[in-house]
PDB file of C-alpha atoms in Angstrom:
ATOM      1  CA  MET A  36     -44.347  37.564 -22.788  1.00 60.00           C
ATOM      2  CA  LYS A  37     -46.564  39.144 -25.488  1.00 73.00           C
ATOM      3  CA  GLU A  38     -49.648  37.743 -26.586  1.00 84.00           C
ATOM      4  CA  GLU A  39     -53.183  38.574 -28.087  1.00 93.00           C
ATOM      5  CA  PHE A  40     -56.459  37.723 -27.652  1.00 97.00           C
ATOM      6  CA  ILE A  41     -60.371  38.070 -28.668  1.00 96.00           C
ATOM      7  CA  LEU A  42     -62.341  39.614 -26.587  1.00 96.00           C
ATOM      8  CA  ASN A  43     -65.944  41.061 -27.775  1.00 95.00           C
ATOM      9  CA  ASN A  44     -64.268  40.564 -31.307  1.00 95.00           C
ATOM     10  CA  LEU A  45     -61.887  42.840 -30.407  1.00 96.00           C
ATOM     11  CA  ARG A  46     -57.987  42.192 -30.394  1.00 97.00           C
ATOM     12  CA  ILE A  47     -56.209  42.814 -27.274  1.00 98.00           C
ATOM     13  CA  LYS A  48     -51.843  42.180 -26.912  1.00 98.00           C
ATOM     14  CA  ASN A  49     -50.782  42.285 -23.278  1.00 98.00           C
ATOM     15  CA  GLU A  50     -46.987  42.590 -21.574  1.00 98.00           C
ATOM     16  CA  VAL A  51     -46.170  42.798 -18.078  1.00 98.00           C
ATOM     17  CA  ILE A  52     -43.496  44.536 -16.063  1.00 98.00           C
ATOM     18  CA  SER A  53     -42.446  44.431 -12.593  1.00 98.00           C
ATOM     19  CA  ILE A  54     -43.014  46.585  -9.618  1.00 98.00           C
ATOM     20  CA  LYS A  55     -39.966  46.948  -8.901  1.00 98.00           C
ATOM     21  CA  ARG A  56     -39.661  49.760 -11.819  1.00 98.00           C
ATOM     22  CA  LEU A  57     -41.989  51.971 -10.160  1.00 98.00           C
ATOM     23  CA  GLN A  58     -39.446  54.268  -9.345  1.00 98.00           C
ATOM     24  CA  GLU A  59     -37.548  53.948 -12.498  1.00 98.00           C
ATOM     25  CA  LEU A  60     -41.179  55.018 -14.025  1.00 98.00           C
ATOM     26  CA  GLN A  61     -41.613  57.917 -12.092  1.00 97.00           C
ATOM     27  CA  ALA A  62     -38.191  59.245 -12.095  1.00 97.00           C
ATOM     28  CA  ASP A  63     -38.896  59.109 -16.586  1.00 96.00           C
ATOM     29  CA  PHE A  64     -41.724  61.461 -16.051  1.00 95.00           C
ATOM     30  CA  ASP A  65     -40.419  63.677 -13.342  1.00 94.00           C
ATOM     31  CA  LYS A  66     -37.407  64.144 -15.373  1.00 95.00           C
ATOM     32  CA  THR A  67     -39.626  65.511 -18.320  1.00 92.00           C
ATOM     33  CA  GLU A  68     -41.540  67.459 -16.454  1.00 92.00           C
ATOM     34  CA  GLN A  69     -38.369  69.081 -14.885  1.00 95.00           C
ATOM     35  CA  ASP A  70     -36.996  69.407 -18.972  1.00 92.00           C
ATOM     36  CA  GLY A  71     -39.812  71.601 -19.246  1.00 91.00           C
ATOM     37  CA  ASN A  72     -41.597  69.706 -21.693  1.00 91.00           C
ATOM     38  CA  LEU A  73     -45.067  69.450 -19.602  1.00 91.00           C
ATOM     39  CA  SER A  74     -47.651  72.661 -20.661  1.00 93.00           C
ATOM     40  CA  ASN A  75     -49.183  73.971 -17.153  1.00 92.00           C
ATOM     41  CA  ASN A  76     -51.961  74.630 -19.698  1.00 92.00           C
ATOM     42  CA  GLU A  77     -55.339  74.164 -16.341  1.00 93.00           C
ATOM     43  CA  VAL A  78     -57.100  71.839 -18.978  1.00 93.00           C
ATOM     44  CA  PHE A  79     -53.762  69.389 -19.348  1.00 93.00           C
ATOM     45  CA  ARG A  80     -52.409  69.561 -15.873  1.00 92.00           C
ATOM     46  CA  SER A  81     -56.599  68.537 -14.871  1.00 91.00           C
ATOM     47  CA  TYR A  82     -55.973  65.551 -17.292  1.00 90.00           C
ATOM     48  CA  ILE A  83     -53.036  64.200 -15.862  1.00 87.00           C
ATOM     49  CA  GLY A  84     -53.826  64.877 -12.362  1.00 81.00           C
ATOM     50  CA  ASN A  85     -51.523  63.855  -9.161  1.00 81.00           C
ATOM     51  CA  PHE A  86     -50.865  60.287 -11.479  1.00 89.00           C
ATOM     52  CA  LYS A  87     -48.072  58.135  -9.453  1.00 92.00           C
ATOM     53  CA  PHE A  88     -46.527  55.330 -10.241  1.00 96.00           C
ATOM     54  CA  GLN A  89     -46.732  53.763  -6.806  1.00 96.00           C
ATOM     55  CA  VAL A  90     -48.735  50.532  -5.779  1.00 97.00           C
ATOM     56  CA  PRO A  91     -51.980  51.001  -4.445  1.00 96.00           C
ATOM     57  CA  GLU A  92     -53.107  50.909  -0.910  1.00 96.00           C
ATOM     58  CA  SER A  93     -56.119  48.134  -2.182  1.00 97.00           C
ATOM     59  CA  LEU A  94     -53.245  45.620  -2.977  1.00 98.00           C
ATOM     60  CA  PRO A  95     -49.833  46.367  -0.779  1.00 98.00           C
ATOM     61  CA  ASP A  96     -48.541  43.123  -1.837  1.00 98.00           C
ATOM     62  CA  SER A  97     -49.091  43.803  -5.714  1.00 98.00           C
ATOM     63  CA  LYS A  98     -45.992  42.182  -7.829  1.00 98.00           C
ATOM     64  CA  TYR A  99     -46.701  43.258 -11.531  1.00 99.00           C
ATOM     65  CA  ILE A 100     -48.785  45.727 -13.875  1.00 98.00           C
ATOM     66  CA  VAL A 101     -50.526  43.886 -16.736  1.00 98.00           C
ATOM     67  CA  VAL A 102     -50.400  46.140 -19.625  1.00 98.00           C
ATOM     68  CA  LEU A 103     -53.205  45.971 -22.113  1.00 98.00           C
ATOM     69  CA  ALA A 104     -53.788  47.497 -25.495  1.00 98.00           C
ATOM     70  CA  ILE A 105     -56.876  46.890 -27.256  1.00 98.00           C
ATOM     71  CA  GLU A 106     -58.304  48.159 -30.327  1.00 97.00           C
ATOM     72  CA  HIS A 107     -60.408  51.159 -30.317  1.00 97.00           C
ATOM     73  CA  ASN A 108     -61.417  51.830 -33.852  1.00 96.00           C
ATOM     74  CA  LEU A 109     -62.255  54.816 -35.836  1.00 96.00           C
ATOM     75  CA  ALA A 110     -66.142  55.386 -36.373  1.00 97.00           C
ATOM     76  CA  LYS A 111     -68.418  57.023 -38.976  1.00 98.00           C
ATOM     77  CA  VAL A 112     -71.681  58.648 -37.991  1.00 98.00           C
ATOM     78  CA  ASN A 113     -73.556  60.344 -40.731  1.00 99.00           C
ATOM     79  CA  PHE A 114     -75.743  63.608 -39.522  1.00 99.00           C
ATOM     80  CA  HIS A 115     -78.980  64.117 -41.789  1.00 99.00           C
ATOM     81  CA  LEU A 116     -79.649  67.571 -42.212  1.00 98.00           C
ATOM     82  CA  ASN A 117     -82.097  69.618 -44.536  1.00 97.00           C
ATOM     83  CA  GLY A 118     -82.456  66.294 -46.565  1.00 97.00           C
ATOM     84  CA  GLN A 119     -79.027  65.614 -46.737  1.00 98.00           C
ATOM     85  CA  LYS A 120     -76.267  63.065 -45.387  1.00 98.00           C
ATOM     86  CA  HIS A 121     -73.073  64.041 -43.523  1.00 98.00           C
ATOM     87  CA  GLU A 122     -70.440  61.978 -42.596  1.00 98.00           C
ATOM     88  CA  ILE A 123     -68.477  62.797 -40.057  1.00 98.00           C
ATOM     89  CA  ILE A 124     -65.518  60.858 -38.295  1.00 97.00           C
ATOM     90  CA  PHE A 125     -65.723  59.937 -34.864  1.00 96.00           C
ATOM     91  CA  SER A 126     -62.303  59.576 -33.287  1.00 94.00           C
ATOM     92  CA  SER A 127     -62.258  56.562 -31.157  1.00 91.00           C
ATOM     93  CA  PRO A 128     -61.354  57.445 -27.806  1.00 91.00           C
ATOM     94  CA  TYR A 129     -64.935  59.454 -27.637  1.00 96.00           C
ATOM     95  CA  HIS A 130     -67.102  56.339 -28.162  1.00 96.00           C
ATOM     96  CA  GLU A 131     -67.495  53.178 -26.111  1.00 95.00           C
ATOM     97  CA  LEU A 132     -65.100  50.666 -26.179  1.00 93.00           C
ATOM     98  CA  GLY A 133     -67.562  47.721 -26.438  1.00 91.00           C
ATOM     99  CA  VAL A 134     -65.934  45.765 -23.753  1.00 96.00           C
ATOM    100  CA  SER A 135     -66.076  46.448 -20.116  1.00 96.00           C
ATOM    101  CA  VAL A 136     -63.535  46.520 -17.100  1.00 97.00           C
ATOM    102  CA  GLU A 137     -64.507  43.561 -15.270  1.00 98.00           C
ATOM    103  CA  GLU A 138     -64.548  41.524 -18.742  1.00 98.00           C
ATOM    104  CA  MET A 139     -61.004  42.730 -18.936  1.00 98.00           C
ATOM    105  CA  GLY A 140     -60.100  42.026 -15.536  1.00 98.00           C
ATOM    106  CA  LYS A 141     -61.225  38.040 -16.277  1.00 98.00           C
ATOM    107  CA  LEU A 142     -59.354  37.445 -19.150  1.00 98.00           C
ATOM    108  CA  VAL A 143     -56.000  38.722 -17.181  1.00 98.00           C
ATOM    109  CA  GLU A 144     -56.724  36.168 -14.309  1.00 98.00           C
ATOM    110  CA  ARG A 145     -58.133  33.543 -17.147  1.00 98.00           C
ATOM    111  CA  ASP A 146     -55.959  33.496 -19.716  1.00 98.00           C
ATOM    112  CA  ILE A 147     -53.145  35.877 -18.609  1.00 98.00           C
ATOM    113  CA  ILE A 148     -52.460  34.608 -15.496  1.00 98.00           C
ATOM    114  CA  LYS A 149     -53.849  30.891 -15.401  1.00 97.00           C
ATOM    115  CA  GLU A 150     -53.679  30.353 -12.015  1.00 97.00           C
ATOM    116  CA  THR A 151     -56.585  30.568  -9.496  1.00 96.00           C
ATOM    117  CA  GLY A 152     -56.119  32.694  -5.850  1.00 97.00           C
ATOM    118  CA  TYR A 153     -54.402  36.068  -7.705  1.00 98.00           C
ATOM    119  CA  LYS A 154     -55.716  39.495  -6.914  1.00 98.00           C
ATOM    120  CA  VAL A 155     -56.519  41.737  -9.852  1.00 98.00           C
ATOM    121  CA  GLU A 156     -56.974  45.188  -9.551  1.00 98.00           C
ATOM    122  CA  HIS A 157     -57.560  48.032 -12.246  1.00 98.00           C
ATOM    123  CA  ASN A 158     -55.495  51.102 -11.815  1.00 96.00           C
ATOM    124  CA  ARG A 159     -55.815  54.232 -13.915  1.00 92.00           C
ATOM    125  CA  ALA A 160     -53.873  56.281 -12.558  1.00 92.00           C
ATOM    126  CA  MET A 161     -50.625  56.416 -14.186  1.00 95.00           C
ATOM    127  CA  HIS A 162     -48.831  57.819 -17.101  1.00 95.00           C
ATOM    128  CA  LEU A 163     -50.052  54.698 -19.317  1.00 96.00           C
ATOM    129  CA  LYS A 164     -48.134  55.215 -22.620  1.00 96.00           C
ATOM    130  CA  LEU A 165     -44.831  55.741 -20.662  1.00 97.00           C
ATOM    131  CA  LEU A 166     -46.101  52.531 -19.228  1.00 97.00           C
ATOM    132  CA  ALA A 167     -46.722  50.313 -22.734  1.00 98.00           C
ATOM    133  CA  VAL A 168     -43.773  51.707 -24.182  1.00 98.00           C
ATOM    134  CA  ARG A 169     -41.314  50.791 -21.225  1.00 98.00           C
ATOM    135  CA  SER A 170     -42.940  47.497 -20.788  1.00 98.00           C
ATOM    136  CA  GLY A 171     -42.020  46.563 -24.473  1.00 97.00           C
ATOM    137  CA  LEU A 172     -45.846  47.028 -25.825  1.00 97.00           C
ATOM    138  CA  GLY A 173     -45.763  49.507 -27.580  1.00 97.00           C
ATOM    139  CA  ARG A 174     -43.493  52.553 -28.810  1.00 97.00           C
ATOM    140  CA  TYR A 175     -43.855  56.049 -29.213  1.00 96.00           C
ATOM    141  CA  GLY A 176     -44.476  57.978 -32.853  1.00 96.00           C
ATOM    142  CA  ARG A 177     -42.593  61.413 -33.644  1.00 94.00           C
ATOM    143  CA  ASN A 178     -47.000  62.707 -32.972  1.00 95.00           C
ATOM    144  CA  ASN A 179     -45.814  61.379 -28.979  1.00 94.00           C
ATOM    145  CA  ILE A 180     -48.651  58.939 -29.563  1.00 96.00           C
ATOM    146  CA  CYS A 181     -48.355  55.623 -28.141  1.00 97.00           C
ATOM    147  CA  TYR A 182     -48.028  52.608 -31.142  1.00 98.00           C
ATOM    148  CA  VAL A 183     -48.574  48.909 -30.840  1.00 97.00           C
ATOM    149  CA  ASP A 184     -47.801  46.532 -33.263  1.00 95.00           C
ATOM    150  CA  GLU A 185     -50.751  45.959 -35.744  1.00 93.00           C
ATOM    151  CA  LEU A 186     -52.972  47.423 -33.556  1.00 96.00           C
ATOM    152  CA  GLY A 187     -51.568  51.048 -35.048  1.00 97.00           C
ATOM    153  CA  SER A 188     -52.368  53.871 -32.745  1.00 98.00           C
ATOM    154  CA  PHE A 189     -56.301  53.484 -32.253  1.00 97.00           C
ATOM    155  CA  LEU A 190     -56.295  51.641 -29.232  1.00 98.00           C
ATOM    156  CA  SER A 191     -56.622  51.966 -25.204  1.00 98.00           C
ATOM    157  CA  ILE A 192     -54.357  50.958 -22.547  1.00 98.00           C
ATOM    158  CA  TYR A 193     -55.541  49.272 -19.323  1.00 98.00           C
ATOM    159  CA  THR A 194     -53.569  48.310 -16.999  1.00 98.00           C
ATOM    160  CA  PHE A 195     -54.459  45.821 -13.976  1.00 99.00           C
ATOM    161  CA  PHE A 196     -51.991  45.349 -10.780  1.00 99.00           C
ATOM    162  CA  THR A 197     -51.500  41.647  -9.356  1.00 99.00           C
ATOM    163  CA  ASN A 198     -49.733  39.430  -6.322  1.00 98.00           C
ATOM    164  CA  TYR A 199     -49.181  37.005  -9.293  1.00 98.00           C
ATOM    165  CA  ASP A 200     -45.491  36.894 -10.231  1.00 98.00           C
ATOM    166  CA  PHE A 201     -44.663  36.528 -13.870  1.00 97.00           C
ATOM    167  CA  GLN A 202     -41.274  36.347 -13.625  1.00 94.00           C
ATOM    168  CA  ASP A 203     -40.472  38.641 -16.064  1.00 91.00           C
ATOM    169  CA  ASP A 204     -38.388  41.769 -15.739  1.00 88.00           C
ATOM    170  CA  ASN A 205     -39.343  44.029 -19.119  1.00 95.00           C
ATOM    171  CA  TRP A 206     -37.815  46.770 -19.158  1.00 97.00           C
ATOM    172  CA  TYR A 207     -37.437  48.471 -22.829  1.00 96.00           C
ATOM    173  CA  ASP A 208     -36.199  51.865 -23.990  1.00 95.00           C
ATOM    174  CA  LEU A 209     -38.616  54.656 -24.487  1.00 92.00           C
ATOM    175  CA  LYS A 210     -37.721  54.611 -28.627  1.00 87.00           C
ATOM    176  CA  MET A 211     -39.409  55.914 -31.198  1.00 91.00           C
ATOM    177  CA  LEU A 212     -40.900  53.890 -34.251  1.00 94.00           C
ATOM    178  CA  ASP A 213     -38.443  52.881 -36.545  1.00 93.00           C
ATOM    179  CA  GLU A 214     -41.137  54.005 -39.408  1.00 92.00           C
ATOM    180  CA  CYS A 215     -40.529  57.696 -38.295  1.00 94.00           C
ATOM    181  CA  GLU A 216     -36.641  58.298 -38.564  1.00 91.00           C
ATOM    182  CA  ASP A 217     -37.379  59.440 -42.425  1.00 92.00           C
ATOM    183  CA  CYS A 218     -41.107  59.889 -42.029  1.00 95.00           C
ATOM    184  CA  SER A 219     -42.998  63.621 -41.481  1.00 95.00           C
ATOM    185  CA  ILE A 220     -46.407  62.920 -42.669  1.00 97.00           C
ATOM    186  CA  CYS A 221     -47.700  63.257 -39.130  1.00 96.00           C
ATOM    187  CA  TYR A 222     -46.321  67.220 -38.317  1.00 94.00           C
ATOM    188  CA  ASP A 223     -46.701  67.466 -42.453  1.00 96.00           C
ATOM    189  CA  ASN A 224     -50.153  67.049 -42.024  1.00 96.00           C
ATOM    190  CA  CYS A 225     -50.626  68.772 -37.870  1.00 96.00           C
ATOM    191  CA  PRO A 226     -52.874  71.396 -38.699  1.00 95.00           C
ATOM    192  CA  THR A 227     -51.640  74.292 -36.310  1.00 96.00           C
ATOM    193  CA  GLY A 228     -48.322  72.745 -35.302  1.00 95.00           C
ATOM    194  CA  ALA A 229     -48.386  70.982 -32.480  1.00 96.00           C
ATOM    195  CA  VAL A 230     -46.137  68.055 -33.965  1.00 95.00           C
ATOM    196  CA  SER A 231     -42.794  69.054 -34.601  1.00 89.00           C
ATOM    197  CA  GLU A 232     -39.492  68.103 -36.394  1.00 86.00           C
ATOM    198  CA  ASP A 233     -37.779  69.296 -33.663  1.00 81.00           C
ATOM    199  CA  ASN A 234     -39.351  68.197 -30.605  1.00 80.00           C
ATOM    200  CA  PHE A 235     -40.634  64.801 -29.594  1.00 80.00           C
ATOM    201  CA  VAL A 236     -43.077  65.695 -27.014  1.00 89.00           C
ATOM    202  CA  ILE A 237     -45.850  67.998 -28.443  1.00 93.00           C
ATOM    203  CA  ASP A 238     -46.549  71.103 -27.863  1.00 94.00           C
ATOM    204  CA  ILE A 239     -50.093  70.663 -26.133  1.00 95.00           C
ATOM    205  CA  GLU A 240     -50.928  74.002 -26.187  1.00 95.00           C
ATOM    206  CA  LYS A 241     -51.391  73.741 -30.343  1.00 96.00           C
ATOM    207  CA  CYS A 242     -53.360  70.360 -29.889  1.00 96.00           C
ATOM    208  CA  ILE A 243     -57.061  70.470 -31.235  1.00 97.00           C
ATOM    209  CA  PRO A 244     -58.436  67.939 -28.579  1.00 96.00           C
ATOM    210  CA  LEU A 245     -57.352  69.602 -25.491  1.00 96.00           C
ATOM    211  CA  TYR A 246     -60.250  72.824 -26.966  1.00 97.00           C
ATOM    212  CA  ASN A 247     -62.851  70.464 -28.742  1.00 96.00           C
ATOM    213  CA  GLU A 248     -63.075  67.778 -26.258  1.00 96.00           C
ATOM    214  CA  ILE A 249     -64.459  70.456 -23.670  1.00 97.00           C
ATOM    215  CA  GLN A 250     -67.394  73.148 -23.543  1.00 97.00           C
ATOM    216  CA  GLY A 251     -66.211  76.801 -24.510  1.00 96.00           C
ATOM    217  CA  GLU A 252     -65.159  78.695 -27.351  1.00 95.00           C
ATOM    218  CA  PHE A 253     -62.562  78.295 -29.412  1.00 95.00           C
ATOM    219  CA  PRO A 254     -58.944  80.414 -29.646  1.00 94.00           C
ATOM    220  CA  GLU A 255     -59.361  83.074 -31.492  1.00 94.00           C
ATOM    221  CA  TRP A 256     -56.362  81.429 -33.821  1.00 93.00           C
ATOM    222  CA  PHE A 257     -58.431  78.696 -34.732  1.00 92.00           C
ATOM    223  CA  GLN A 258     -59.101  78.288 -38.116  1.00 90.00           C
ATOM    224  CA  SER A 259     -62.506  76.480 -39.369  1.00 83.00           C
ATOM    225  CA  ASP A 260     -60.855  74.038 -41.837  1.00 89.00           C
ATOM    226  CA  ILE A 261     -58.334  72.426 -38.673  1.00 94.00           C
ATOM    227  CA  HIS A 262     -61.096  70.287 -37.801  1.00 94.00           C
ATOM    228  CA  SER A 263     -60.750  66.477 -38.713  1.00 92.00           C
ATOM    229  CA  SER A 264     -63.433  64.953 -36.199  1.00 97.00           C
ATOM    230  CA  LEU A 265     -66.781  65.112 -34.124  1.00 98.00           C
ATOM    231  CA  MET A 266     -64.526  65.104 -31.255  1.00 97.00           C
ATOM    232  CA  GLY A 267     -60.624  64.833 -30.711  1.00 96.00           C
ATOM    233  CA  CYS A 268     -58.179  65.281 -33.914  1.00 96.00           C
ATOM    234  CA  ILE A 269     -56.784  62.507 -35.964  1.00 95.00           C
ATOM    235  CA  ARG A 270     -54.786  64.681 -38.704  1.00 95.00           C
ATOM    236  CA  CYS A 271     -51.158  63.390 -37.502  1.00 96.00           C
ATOM    237  CA  GLN A 272     -52.838  59.524 -37.121  1.00 96.00           C
ATOM    238  CA  GLN A 273     -54.829  59.175 -40.251  1.00 94.00           C
ATOM    239  CA  TYR A 274     -52.262  59.167 -42.361  1.00 94.00           C
ATOM    240  CA  CYS A 275     -49.621  57.428 -40.654  1.00 97.00           C
ATOM    241  CA  PRO A 276     -47.968  54.375 -42.579  1.00 96.00           C
ATOM    242  CA  ALA A 277     -48.194  52.641 -39.317  1.00 96.00           C
ATOM    243  CA  ASN A 278     -51.929  53.145 -38.881  1.00 97.00           C
ATOM    244  CA  LYS A 279     -52.155  51.462 -42.849  1.00 94.00           C
ATOM    245  CA  LYS A 280     -54.304  48.514 -41.733  1.00 93.00           C
ATOM    246  CA  ALA A 281     -56.323  50.090 -38.446  1.00 93.00           C
ATOM    247  CA  VAL A 282     -57.559  53.252 -40.409  1.00 93.00           C
ATOM    248  CA  GLU A 283     -59.419  50.734 -42.570  1.00 92.00           C
ATOM    249  CA  LYS A 284     -61.000  48.904 -39.917  1.00 94.00           C
ATOM    250  CA  ILE A 285     -63.616  51.695 -39.236  1.00 95.00           C
ATOM    251  CA  ILE A 286     -66.869  51.227 -38.118  1.00 96.00           C
ATOM    252  CA  ARG A 287     -70.370  52.866 -38.360  1.00 97.00           C
ATOM    253  CA  LEU A 288     -72.512  53.895 -35.706  1.00 98.00           C
ATOM    254  CA  GLU A 289     -76.061  54.660 -36.398  1.00 98.00           C
ATOM    255  CA  ASP A 290     -77.465  57.894 -38.294  1.00 99.00           C
ATOM    256  CA  ILE A 291     -78.264  60.900 -36.518  1.00 99.00           C
ATOM    257  CA  THR A 292     -81.618  61.843 -37.479  1.00 99.00           C
ATOM    258  CA  GLU A 293     -82.629  64.858 -38.847  1.00 98.00           C
ATOM    259  CA  GLU A 294     -84.860  66.157 -36.056  1.00 98.00           C
ATOM    260  CA  GLU A 295     -81.868  64.758 -33.734  1.00 98.00           C
ATOM    261  CA  THR A 296     -79.641  66.738 -35.362  1.00 99.00           C
ATOM    262  CA  LYS A 297     -81.910  70.362 -35.529  1.00 98.00           C
ATOM    263  CA  MET A 298     -82.509  69.654 -31.478  1.00 98.00           C
ATOM    264  CA  ILE A 299     -78.428  69.460 -31.142  1.00 98.00           C
ATOM    265  CA  LEU A 300     -77.529  72.614 -33.478  1.00 98.00           C
ATOM    266  CA  ASP A 301     -81.036  74.661 -31.723  1.00 98.00           C
ATOM    267  CA  GLY A 302     -79.113  73.931 -28.399  1.00 97.00           C
ATOM    268  CA  ARG A 303     -82.283  72.202 -26.891  1.00 95.00           C
ATOM    269  CA  LEU A 304     -81.855  68.895 -24.768  1.00 95.00           C
ATOM    270  CA  GLU A 305     -84.625  66.825 -25.441  1.00 97.00           C
ATOM    271  CA  GLU A 306     -84.399  63.543 -22.804  1.00 97.00           C
ATOM    272  CA  LYS A 307     -85.506  61.111 -25.698  1.00 97.00           C
ATOM    273  CA  LEU A 308     -83.973  62.579 -27.972  1.00 98.00           C
ATOM    274  CA  ALA A 309     -80.526  63.026 -26.228  1.00 98.00           C
ATOM    275  CA  LEU A 310     -80.913  59.666 -25.154  1.00 98.00           C
ATOM    276  CA  SER A 311     -81.092  58.784 -28.180  1.00 98.00           C
ATOM    277  CA  ILE A 312     -77.914  60.120 -29.471  1.00 98.00           C
ATOM    278  CA  GLY A 313     -76.422  59.010 -26.431  1.00 98.00           C
ATOM    279  CA  ARG A 314     -76.897  55.633 -27.455  1.00 98.00           C
ATOM    280  CA  LYS A 315     -76.210  55.929 -31.228  1.00 98.00           C
ATOM    281  CA  LEU A 316     -72.859  57.797 -30.651  1.00 98.00           C
ATOM    282  CA  LYS A 317     -72.133  55.365 -27.401  1.00 98.00           C
ATOM    283  CA  MET A 318     -71.048  58.337 -25.923  1.00 97.00           C
ATOM    284  CA  PHE A 319     -73.272  58.995 -22.479  1.00 97.00           C
ATOM    285  CA  ASP A 320     -76.215  57.101 -21.387  1.00 95.00           C
ATOM    286  CA  ASN A 321     -77.668  60.346 -19.024  1.00 97.00           C
ATOM    287  CA  VAL A 322     -79.037  63.174 -18.990  1.00 97.00           C
ATOM    288  CA  LYS A 323     -76.386  64.961 -16.645  1.00 97.00           C
ATOM    289  CA  HIS A 324     -73.704  63.604 -19.312  1.00 97.00           C
ATOM    290  CA  ALA A 325     -76.038  64.745 -21.870  1.00 98.00           C
ATOM    291  CA  GLU A 326     -75.724  68.051 -20.784  1.00 98.00           C
ATOM    292  CA  TYR A 327     -72.617  68.703 -20.424  1.00 98.00           C
ATOM    293  CA  TYR A 328     -71.645  66.742 -23.922  1.00 98.00           C
ATOM    294  CA  LEU A 329     -74.401  68.655 -26.159  1.00 98.00           C
ATOM    295  CA  PRO A 330     -73.140  71.729 -26.325  1.00 98.00           C
ATOM    296  CA  VAL A 331     -69.709  70.573 -27.133  1.00 98.00           C
ATOM    297  CA  ILE A 332     -71.314  68.670 -29.921  1.00 98.00           C
ATOM    298  CA  LYS A 333     -73.055  71.793 -31.075  1.00 98.00           C
ATOM    299  CA  ARG A 334     -70.117  73.448 -31.489  1.00 98.00           C
ATOM    300  CA  ASN A 335     -67.837  70.922 -33.426  1.00 98.00           C
ATOM    301  CA  LEU A 336     -70.814  69.701 -35.816  1.00 98.00           C
ATOM    302  CA  GLU A 337     -71.400  73.714 -36.764  1.00 97.00           C
ATOM    303  CA  VAL A 338     -68.017  73.838 -38.081  1.00 96.00           C
ATOM    304  CA  LEU A 339     -67.412  70.687 -39.477  1.00 96.00           C
ATOM    305  CA  LEU A 340     -71.057  71.002 -41.206  1.00 95.00           C
ATOM    306  CA  ASN A 341     -69.770  74.878 -42.872  1.00 88.00           C
TER     307      ASN A 341
END
């Protein structure tokens, strides 16, 4: 039942999967763990947490999960410094989507379920890529990232449990994109070797976002020229043939002024400037988050400017 919708000028595709498949989904994940393909890196483990494929206690009569893939475009932002303008790419997961969970929930009720009297509940405590691929909404790239037809890999996945019965039994193989079979672009462009030809699961401990989206010093093995984004990394996606259309839809964020750039690089936090930066980057709207993210931006920006 794959359909497409437009919400706030963003394309959304969807699929559904029965909760009868939850045990099989959990078995998929458990096998990956048992095969030793999941790193014990502390940061990585904090991301995957104790996610389980299970029915939420708040909606015990759930029958299906609605899986949404919504385009989340790359952004470019200009940082002004010493009379010069520096254009920097900002990877999509780190700036706001422009659509709220509430709006997506209403879309599910109005345009997908289309009947009144049913409950819908957002839930992110699952392994979303796996869920999207098994539902038939997406497929894996060789870089272990989820791709959706026409959206590429620059997207966000959202899931909603519902007690509506779609009477579909979607269950697809864990399949890689056909384009990946004879292509080496992603691992040729990965500067750290996190993506390899031989192993479908990436070496997360070599993956740049694991280090440049949190506070702290970079590992000694990091080279200054490996960075491609203000946060995160797009090297394995930027030149991917499956992203040919998606990379053309880069959005432009508001310029960061000279005064704001200098505040970042000086390691200062002036509330008015900090909140202005957060608004322009569509990243944070309070001082507490600014206190965490500005040191991260400072460290990354210094590398990119040099």
